[in-house]
Coordinates of C-alpha atoms and ligand atoms in Angstrom, one line a residue:
X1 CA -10.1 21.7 22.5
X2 CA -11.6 18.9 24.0
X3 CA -9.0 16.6 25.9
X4 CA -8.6 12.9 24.7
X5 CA -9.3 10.2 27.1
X6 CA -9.8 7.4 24.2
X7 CA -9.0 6.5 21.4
X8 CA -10.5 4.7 18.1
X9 CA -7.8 2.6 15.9
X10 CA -9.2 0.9 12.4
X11 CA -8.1 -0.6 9.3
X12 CA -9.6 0.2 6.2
X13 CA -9.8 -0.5 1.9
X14 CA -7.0 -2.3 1.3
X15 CA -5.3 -4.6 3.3
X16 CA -1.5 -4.9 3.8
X17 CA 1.6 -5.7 5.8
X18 CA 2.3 -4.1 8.4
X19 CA -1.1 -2.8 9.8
X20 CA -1.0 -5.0 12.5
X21 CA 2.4 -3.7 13.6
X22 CA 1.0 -0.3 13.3
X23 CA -2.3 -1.6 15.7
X24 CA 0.2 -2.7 18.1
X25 CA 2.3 0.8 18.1
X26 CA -0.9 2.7 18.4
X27 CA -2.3 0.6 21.3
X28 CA 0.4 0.3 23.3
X29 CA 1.5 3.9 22.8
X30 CA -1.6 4.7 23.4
X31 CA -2.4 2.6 26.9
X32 CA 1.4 4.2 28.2
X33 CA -0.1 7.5 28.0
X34 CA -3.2 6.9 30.3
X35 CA -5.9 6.3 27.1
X36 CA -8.3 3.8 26.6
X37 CA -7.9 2.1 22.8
X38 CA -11.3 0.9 21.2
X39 CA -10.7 -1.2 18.2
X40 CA -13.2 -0.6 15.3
X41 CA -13.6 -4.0 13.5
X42 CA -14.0 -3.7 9.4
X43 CA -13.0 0.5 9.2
X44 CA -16.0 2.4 8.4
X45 CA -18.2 -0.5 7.9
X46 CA -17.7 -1.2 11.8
X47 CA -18.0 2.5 12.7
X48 CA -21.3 2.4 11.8
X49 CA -22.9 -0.7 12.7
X50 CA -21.2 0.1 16.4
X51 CA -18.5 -3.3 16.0
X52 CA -16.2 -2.6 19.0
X53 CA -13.8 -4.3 20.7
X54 CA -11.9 -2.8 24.1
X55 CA -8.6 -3.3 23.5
X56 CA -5.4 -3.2 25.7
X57 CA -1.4 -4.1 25.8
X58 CA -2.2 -8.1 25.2
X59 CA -4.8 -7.7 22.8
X60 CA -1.8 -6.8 20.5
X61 CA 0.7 -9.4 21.7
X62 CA 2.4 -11.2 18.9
X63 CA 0.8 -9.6 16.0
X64 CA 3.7 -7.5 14.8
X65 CA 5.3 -10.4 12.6
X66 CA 1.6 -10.9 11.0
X67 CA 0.4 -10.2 7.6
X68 CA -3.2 -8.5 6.8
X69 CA -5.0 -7.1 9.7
X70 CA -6.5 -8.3 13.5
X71 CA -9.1 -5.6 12.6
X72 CA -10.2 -6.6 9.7
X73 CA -11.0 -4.1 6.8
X74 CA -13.9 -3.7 4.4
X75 CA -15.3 -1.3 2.0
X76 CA -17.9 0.9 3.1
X77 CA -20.1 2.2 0.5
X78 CA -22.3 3.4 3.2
X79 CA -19.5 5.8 4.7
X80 CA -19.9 7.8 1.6
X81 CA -23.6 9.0 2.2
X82 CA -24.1 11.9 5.1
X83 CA -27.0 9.4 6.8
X84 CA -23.7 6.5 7.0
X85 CA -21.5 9.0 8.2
X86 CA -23.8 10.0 11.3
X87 CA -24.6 6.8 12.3
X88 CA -20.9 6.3 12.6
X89 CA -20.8 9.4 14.6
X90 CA -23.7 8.4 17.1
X91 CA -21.8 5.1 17.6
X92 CA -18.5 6.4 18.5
X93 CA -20.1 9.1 20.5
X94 CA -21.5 6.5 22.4
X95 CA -18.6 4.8 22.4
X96 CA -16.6 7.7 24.2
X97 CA -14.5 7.3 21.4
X98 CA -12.7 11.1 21.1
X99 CA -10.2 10.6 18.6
X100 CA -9.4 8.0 15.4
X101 CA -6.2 6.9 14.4
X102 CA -7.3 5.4 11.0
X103 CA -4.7 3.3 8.4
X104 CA -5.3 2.8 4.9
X105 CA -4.9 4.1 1.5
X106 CA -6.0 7.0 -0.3
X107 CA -10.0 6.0 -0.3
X108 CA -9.3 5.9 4.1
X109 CA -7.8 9.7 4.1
X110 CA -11.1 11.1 2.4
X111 CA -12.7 9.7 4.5
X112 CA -11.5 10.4 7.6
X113 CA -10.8 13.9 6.2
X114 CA -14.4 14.6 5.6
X115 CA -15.9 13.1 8.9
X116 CA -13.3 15.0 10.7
X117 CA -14.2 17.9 9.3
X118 CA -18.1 16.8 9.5
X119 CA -18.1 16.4 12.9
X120 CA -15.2 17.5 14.6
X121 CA -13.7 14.3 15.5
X122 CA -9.9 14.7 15.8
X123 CA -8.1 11.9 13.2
X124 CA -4.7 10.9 12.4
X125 CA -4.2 8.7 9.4
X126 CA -1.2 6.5 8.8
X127 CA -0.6 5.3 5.4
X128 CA -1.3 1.7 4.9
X129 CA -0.9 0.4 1.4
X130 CA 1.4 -1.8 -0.4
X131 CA 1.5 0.4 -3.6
X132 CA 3.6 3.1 -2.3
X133 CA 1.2 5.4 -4.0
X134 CA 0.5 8.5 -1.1
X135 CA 1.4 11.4 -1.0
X136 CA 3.3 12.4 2.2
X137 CA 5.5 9.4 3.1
X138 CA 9.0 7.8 0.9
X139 CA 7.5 4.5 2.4
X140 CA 3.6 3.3 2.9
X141 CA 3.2 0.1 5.0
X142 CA 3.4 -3.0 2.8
X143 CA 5.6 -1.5 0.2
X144 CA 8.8 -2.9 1.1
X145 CA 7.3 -6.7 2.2
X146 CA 5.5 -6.3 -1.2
X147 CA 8.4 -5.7 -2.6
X148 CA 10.1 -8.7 -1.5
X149 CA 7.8 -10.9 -2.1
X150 CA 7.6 -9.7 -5.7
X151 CA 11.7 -10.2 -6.0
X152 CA 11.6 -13.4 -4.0
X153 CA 9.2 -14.7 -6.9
X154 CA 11.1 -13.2 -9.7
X155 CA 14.1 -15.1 -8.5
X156 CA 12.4 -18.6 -8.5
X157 CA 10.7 -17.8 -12.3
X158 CA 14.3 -16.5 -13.1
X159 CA 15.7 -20.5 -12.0
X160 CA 13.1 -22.2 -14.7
X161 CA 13.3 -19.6 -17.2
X162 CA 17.1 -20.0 -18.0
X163 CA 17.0 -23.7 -18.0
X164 CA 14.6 -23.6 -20.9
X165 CA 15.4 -20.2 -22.5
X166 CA 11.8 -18.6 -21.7
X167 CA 10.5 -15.2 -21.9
X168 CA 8.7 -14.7 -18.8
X169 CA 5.8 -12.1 -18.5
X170 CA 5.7 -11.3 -14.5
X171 CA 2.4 -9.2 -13.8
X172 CA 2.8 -7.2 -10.6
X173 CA -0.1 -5.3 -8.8
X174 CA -0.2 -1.4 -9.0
X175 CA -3.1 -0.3 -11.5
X176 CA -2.4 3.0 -11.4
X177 CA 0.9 3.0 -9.7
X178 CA 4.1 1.9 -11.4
X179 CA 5.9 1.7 -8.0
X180 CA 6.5 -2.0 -7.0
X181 CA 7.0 -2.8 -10.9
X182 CA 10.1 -0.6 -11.2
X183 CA 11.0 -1.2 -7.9
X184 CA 11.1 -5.1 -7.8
X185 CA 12.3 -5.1 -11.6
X186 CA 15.3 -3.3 -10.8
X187 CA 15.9 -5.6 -7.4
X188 CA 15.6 -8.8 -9.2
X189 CA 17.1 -7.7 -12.8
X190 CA 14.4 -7.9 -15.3
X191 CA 15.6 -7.5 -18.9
X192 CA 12.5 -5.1 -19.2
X193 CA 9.5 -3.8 -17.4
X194 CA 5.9 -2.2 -18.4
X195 CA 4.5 0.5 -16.1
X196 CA 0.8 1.9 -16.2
X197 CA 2.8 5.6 -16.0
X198 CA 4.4 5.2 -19.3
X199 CA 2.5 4.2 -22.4
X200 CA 5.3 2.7 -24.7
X201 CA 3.7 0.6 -26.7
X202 CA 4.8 -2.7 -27.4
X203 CA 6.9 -2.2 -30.6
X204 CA 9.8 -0.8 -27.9
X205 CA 9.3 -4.3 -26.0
X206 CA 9.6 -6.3 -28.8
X207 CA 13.1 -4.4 -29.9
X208 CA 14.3 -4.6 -26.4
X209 CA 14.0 -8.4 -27.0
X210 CA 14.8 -9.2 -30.0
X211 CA 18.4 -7.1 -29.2
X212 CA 18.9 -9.7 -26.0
X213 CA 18.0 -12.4 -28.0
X214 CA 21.4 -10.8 -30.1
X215 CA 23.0 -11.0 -27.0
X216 CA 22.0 -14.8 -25.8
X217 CA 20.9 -13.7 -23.0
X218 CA 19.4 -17.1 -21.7
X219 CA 17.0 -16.0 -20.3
X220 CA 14.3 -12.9 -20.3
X221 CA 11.9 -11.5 -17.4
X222 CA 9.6 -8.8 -18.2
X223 CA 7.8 -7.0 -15.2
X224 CA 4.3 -5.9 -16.1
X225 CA 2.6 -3.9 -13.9
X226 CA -1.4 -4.7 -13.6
X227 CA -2.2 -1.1 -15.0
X228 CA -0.2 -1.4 -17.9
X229 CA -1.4 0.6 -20.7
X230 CA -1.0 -2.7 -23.5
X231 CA -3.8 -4.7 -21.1
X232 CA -1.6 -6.9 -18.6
X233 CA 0.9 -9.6 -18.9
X234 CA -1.8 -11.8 -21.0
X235 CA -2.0 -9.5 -23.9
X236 CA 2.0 -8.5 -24.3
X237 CA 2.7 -12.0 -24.3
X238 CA 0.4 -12.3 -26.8
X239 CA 1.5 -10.1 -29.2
X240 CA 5.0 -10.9 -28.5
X241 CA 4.4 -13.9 -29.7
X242 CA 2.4 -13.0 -32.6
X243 CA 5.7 -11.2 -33.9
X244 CA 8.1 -13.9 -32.6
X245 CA 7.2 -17.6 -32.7
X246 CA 10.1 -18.6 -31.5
X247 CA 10.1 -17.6 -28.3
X248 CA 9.0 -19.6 -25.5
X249 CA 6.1 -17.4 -24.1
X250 CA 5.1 -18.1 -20.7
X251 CA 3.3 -15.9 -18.1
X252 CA 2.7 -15.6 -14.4
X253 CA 0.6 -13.3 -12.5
X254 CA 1.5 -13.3 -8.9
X255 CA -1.8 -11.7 -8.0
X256 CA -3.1 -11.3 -4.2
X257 CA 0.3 -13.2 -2.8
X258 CA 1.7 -9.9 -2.9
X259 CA -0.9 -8.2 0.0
X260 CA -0.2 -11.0 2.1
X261 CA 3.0 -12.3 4.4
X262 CA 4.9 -11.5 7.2
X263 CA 6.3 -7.4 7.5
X264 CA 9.6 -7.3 6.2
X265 CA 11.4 -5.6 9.2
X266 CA 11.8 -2.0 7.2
X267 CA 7.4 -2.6 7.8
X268 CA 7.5 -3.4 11.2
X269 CA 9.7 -0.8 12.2
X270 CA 8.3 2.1 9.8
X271 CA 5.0 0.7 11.2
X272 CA 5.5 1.0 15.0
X273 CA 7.4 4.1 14.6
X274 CA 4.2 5.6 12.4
X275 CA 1.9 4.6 15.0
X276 CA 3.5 5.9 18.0
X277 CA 3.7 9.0 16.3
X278 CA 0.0 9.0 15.6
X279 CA -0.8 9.4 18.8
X280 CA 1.8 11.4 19.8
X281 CA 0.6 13.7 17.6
X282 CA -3.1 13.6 18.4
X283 CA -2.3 14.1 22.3
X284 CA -0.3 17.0 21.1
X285 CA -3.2 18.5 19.2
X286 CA -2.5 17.9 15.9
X287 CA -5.8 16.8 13.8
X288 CA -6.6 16.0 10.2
X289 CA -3.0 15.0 9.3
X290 CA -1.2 11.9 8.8
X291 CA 1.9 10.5 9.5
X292 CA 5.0 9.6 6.9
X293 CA 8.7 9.1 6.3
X294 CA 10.6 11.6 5.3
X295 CA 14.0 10.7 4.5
X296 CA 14.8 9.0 8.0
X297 CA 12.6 11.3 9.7
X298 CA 8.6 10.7 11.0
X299 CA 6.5 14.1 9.5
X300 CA 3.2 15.1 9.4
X301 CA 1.3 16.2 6.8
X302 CA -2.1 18.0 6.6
X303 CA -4.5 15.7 5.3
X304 CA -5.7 17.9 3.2
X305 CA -2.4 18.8 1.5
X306 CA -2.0 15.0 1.3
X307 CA -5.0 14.1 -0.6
X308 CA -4.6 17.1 -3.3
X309 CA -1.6 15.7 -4.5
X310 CA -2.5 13.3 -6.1
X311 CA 0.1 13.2 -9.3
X312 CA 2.5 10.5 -8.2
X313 CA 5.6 10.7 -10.0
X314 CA 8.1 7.7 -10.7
X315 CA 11.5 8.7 -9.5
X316 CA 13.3 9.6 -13.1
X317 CA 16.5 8.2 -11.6
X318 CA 15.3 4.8 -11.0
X319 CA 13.7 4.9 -14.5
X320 CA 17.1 5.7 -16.0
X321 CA 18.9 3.3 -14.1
X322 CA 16.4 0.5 -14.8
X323 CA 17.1 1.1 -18.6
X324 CA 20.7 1.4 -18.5
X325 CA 21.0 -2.2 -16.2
X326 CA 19.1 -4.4 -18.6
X327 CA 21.0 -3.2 -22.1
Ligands
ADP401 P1 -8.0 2.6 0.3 O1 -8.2 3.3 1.6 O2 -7.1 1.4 0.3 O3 -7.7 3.6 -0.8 P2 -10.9 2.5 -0.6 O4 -10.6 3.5 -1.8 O5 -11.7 1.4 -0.9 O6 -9.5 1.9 -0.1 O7 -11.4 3.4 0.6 C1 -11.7 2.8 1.8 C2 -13.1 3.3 2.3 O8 -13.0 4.7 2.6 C3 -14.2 3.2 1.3 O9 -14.8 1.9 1.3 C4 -15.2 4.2 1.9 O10 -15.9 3.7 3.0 C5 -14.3 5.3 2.4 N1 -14.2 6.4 1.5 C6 -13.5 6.4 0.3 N2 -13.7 7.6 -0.4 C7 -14.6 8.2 0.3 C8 -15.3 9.5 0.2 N3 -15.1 10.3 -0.9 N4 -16.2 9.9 1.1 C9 -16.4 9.1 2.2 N5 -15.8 7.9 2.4 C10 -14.9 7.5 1.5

């Protein structure tokens, strides 16, 4: 095997916290074990038009606290086509790039996994997305700031909805992943929440309600998750009020606040621990794999493993215990 002198770190698809703190762990890592760090600007987009910046211990100082990304990310239709792929290649052969540490989501692994593979380019991915949604890792980057965020907002809705006895429809990214939706509903106590895994139709809703209404509850926060199978916050609110006029309908989606912020320090420290791994594990021979918490522990998994697992399950317990807290 070819020995690695230096290395190629990019962000790509979708941005969230923590990616910065991960380009800082995989620089600085990187530079203590005698490599050279290229940063690739805009992931696969900047692989192949040859966007390159030479990057060392202070072009990562004080980014670990920032949201989004220093190297920008994009997506790269181009990357899909055998002609974009070897462009890329010619660059970073030209480069003397020998190795890619790449972070992103699901869309970022094929990717790397099949120009890898292509070309025999040695590539460690770290997971970088804030729906939780890989396979491979407890945790992505951007999960738990997400998270917060999404509880942090609950809280303040929860304040106005009480004083005025609302039903508040709270729409939460994750189109195909229910993660942050059952997650952040459980954290900040919502009386009921909607998840694209489980298509319950809103009749279930609409008893849930009316039995809190029963109870006085003064106020009601239902979590809807974007990939909700009734068509988003909008429409249940709708129909809820359709079937009950007297309830004070109102609806928020939080939208795009949710990718952005400071890392939460569970981020910044799952993030600089991911990253030094990365290239741990590249200097160490390790290829095609990516990085993830296990439990309290940093694994590897084969890319390839990774990506055909792509039936994400809710955790049944959490389910269960979600129902049980807002009877
Ligand atoms: P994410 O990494 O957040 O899932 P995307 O799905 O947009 O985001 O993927 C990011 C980029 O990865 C794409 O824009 C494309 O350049 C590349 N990519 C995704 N799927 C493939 C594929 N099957 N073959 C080659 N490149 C891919």
């Amino acid at each position: 095997m070819k020995s690695i002198r230096k290395i190629g770190v990019f962000t790509s698809g979708g941005d969230a916290p923590g990616m910065n703190a991960a380009i800082r762990a995989v620089v600085r890592t990187a530079v203590y074990e005698g490599l050279q760090v290229t940063g690739i600007y805009r992931g696969y987009q900047g692989m192949i038009e040859a966007d390159f910046v030479e990057m060392n211990r202070r072009s990562v100082s004080s980014i670990i606290q920032k949201g989004g990304t220093i190297l920008k990310s994009a997506r790269c239709p181009e990357f899909r086509t055998k002609e974009g792929r070897q462009q890329a290649y010619d660059n970073i052969l030209r480069q003397g790039i020998d190795a890619l540490v790449a972070i992103g989501g699901d869309g970022t692994f094929t990717g790397a996994d099949l120009f890898s593979t292509e070309f025999d380019v040695p590539v460690m991915c770290i997971p970088g997305t804030i729906d939780n949604d890989l396979y491979g890792s407890d945790y992505t980057l951007g999960y738990d700031t997400a998270n917060n965020t999404v509880i942090e907002a609950i809280d303040k809705i929860r304040d106005t909805a009480s004083s005025h006895s609302r039903v508040f429809f709270v729409e939460v990214m994750g189109r195909d992943s229910g993660c942050i939706a059952l997650n952040a509903g459980v954290g900040g106590g919502a009386e009921s929440i909607l998840l694209p895994e489980i298509d319950s139709g809103i009749e279930g809703l609409i008893e849930e309600l009316s039995l809190a209404r029963e109870r006085q509850k003064s106020s009601m926060i239902v979590i809807v998750a974007e990939g909700d199978k009734n068509g988003g916050a909008y429409n249940v609110a709708k129909a809820v009020k359709e079937k009950f006029e007297y309830f004070d309908v109102k609806v928020s989606i939080l939208g795009h606040l949710q990718r952005g912020g400071a890392p939460s320090s569970f981020d910044r420290v799952l993030a600089t621990r991911m990253g030094y791994k990365a290239v741990k594990e590249l200097l160490k021979g390790n290829n095609r794999s990516t990085v993830g918490l296990r439990g309290t522990e940093i694994i590897t998994t084969p890319l390839e493993e990774a990506l055909s697992n792509k039936e994400f399950k809710l955790d049944e317990e959490l389910l269960e215990i979600a129902n049980i807290m807002n009877k």
